[in-house]
Structure formats: C-alpha cells, structure tokens
C-alpha cells in the first residue's frame, strides 16, 4: 500500500501548552485535531507517532512533518 499524506501541511509549528503523559502525534496530516491523531490515518498506510511527555511544558510540534526531531519542530519548515 502506498502511503497517502495530506499535501497541505502547514509550514509552521503547532505551539501547545502540553500536559504530561502519552500523546499520539498525527503523521498523515488528515486529523481534525492537529497536532494529535484522531484516527483519520486509517487506510493511508501511516500510523501515528506516540510520544511520552515527562512533565507539563510548552511544546512546538512539527507542522510540516519534515523535522529531523519528530514530533517536535526543528525549524526545517523555514527552508521548504
């Protein structure tokens, strides 16, 4: 199966005041609850990325899905 991704990824991070715990980051781009997975990846061949946030903190989740530090933004969107 060929992976299908949403071609309209934003070229900016999602800034979230995050709470500690396990989160599922959307990698397909189809979730209506960005940056989190809502199950919209079904049938795309893409699965969400689980990340464990050890403590409450502010996070910059990658919007363009090109970061070398997924699920976090590393600034790659600035050169796309």
CSV table of C-alpha atoms in Angstrom, one decimal, residues 31-69:
chain,number,residue,atom,x,y,z
A,31,UNK,CA,-6.6,14.7,11.6
A,32,UNK,CA,-9.1,17.4,12.5
A,33,UNK,CA,-7.4,17.6,15.9
A,34,UNK,CA,-3.9,18.7,14.9
A,35,UNK,CA,-1.2,18.0,16.1
A,36,UNK,CA,-2.8,14.9,17.6
A,37,UNK,CA,-4.1,11.8,15.9
A,38,UNK,CA,-7.9,11.4,15.6
A,39,UNK,CA,-7.8,8.1,13.6
A,40,UNK,CA,-8.1,9.8,10.2
A,41,UNK,CA,-5.0,7.9,9.1
A,42,UNK,CA,-7.0,4.7,8.6
A,43,UNK,CA,-6.4,3.5,5.1
A,44,UNK,CA,-3.4,5.7,4.4
A,45,UNK,CA,-0.6,3.3,5.4
A,46,UNK,CA,0.6,5.8,8.0
A,47,UNK,CA,0.4,5.3,11.8
A,48,UNK,CA,0.6,8.0,14.5
A,49,UNK,CA,3.8,8.6,16.5
A,50,UNK,CA,3.5,8.0,20.2
A,51,UNK,CA,5.4,10.5,22.4
A,52,UNK,CA,5.7,10.4,26.2
A,53,UNK,CA,5.8,13.9,27.6
A,54,UNK,CA,7.5,13.5,31.0
A,55,UNK,CA,6.2,16.8,32.6
A,56,UNK,CA,3.9,19.7,31.8
A,57,UNK,CA,5.7,22.0,29.3
A,58,UNK,CA,5.2,24.1,26.2
A,59,UNK,CA,5.9,22.1,23.0
A,60,UNK,CA,6.4,23.1,19.4
A,61,UNK,CA,5.1,20.2,17.4
A,62,UNK,CA,6.2,20.0,13.7
A,63,UNK,CA,3.5,21.0,11.2
A,64,UNK,CA,5.4,20.3,8.0
A,65,UNK,CA,6.3,16.7,9.0
A,66,UNK,CA,9.9,17.2,7.8
A,67,UNK,CA,11.7,17.8,11.1
A,68,UNK,CA,14.6,15.7,12.0
A,69,UNK,CA,13.3,15.8,15.6
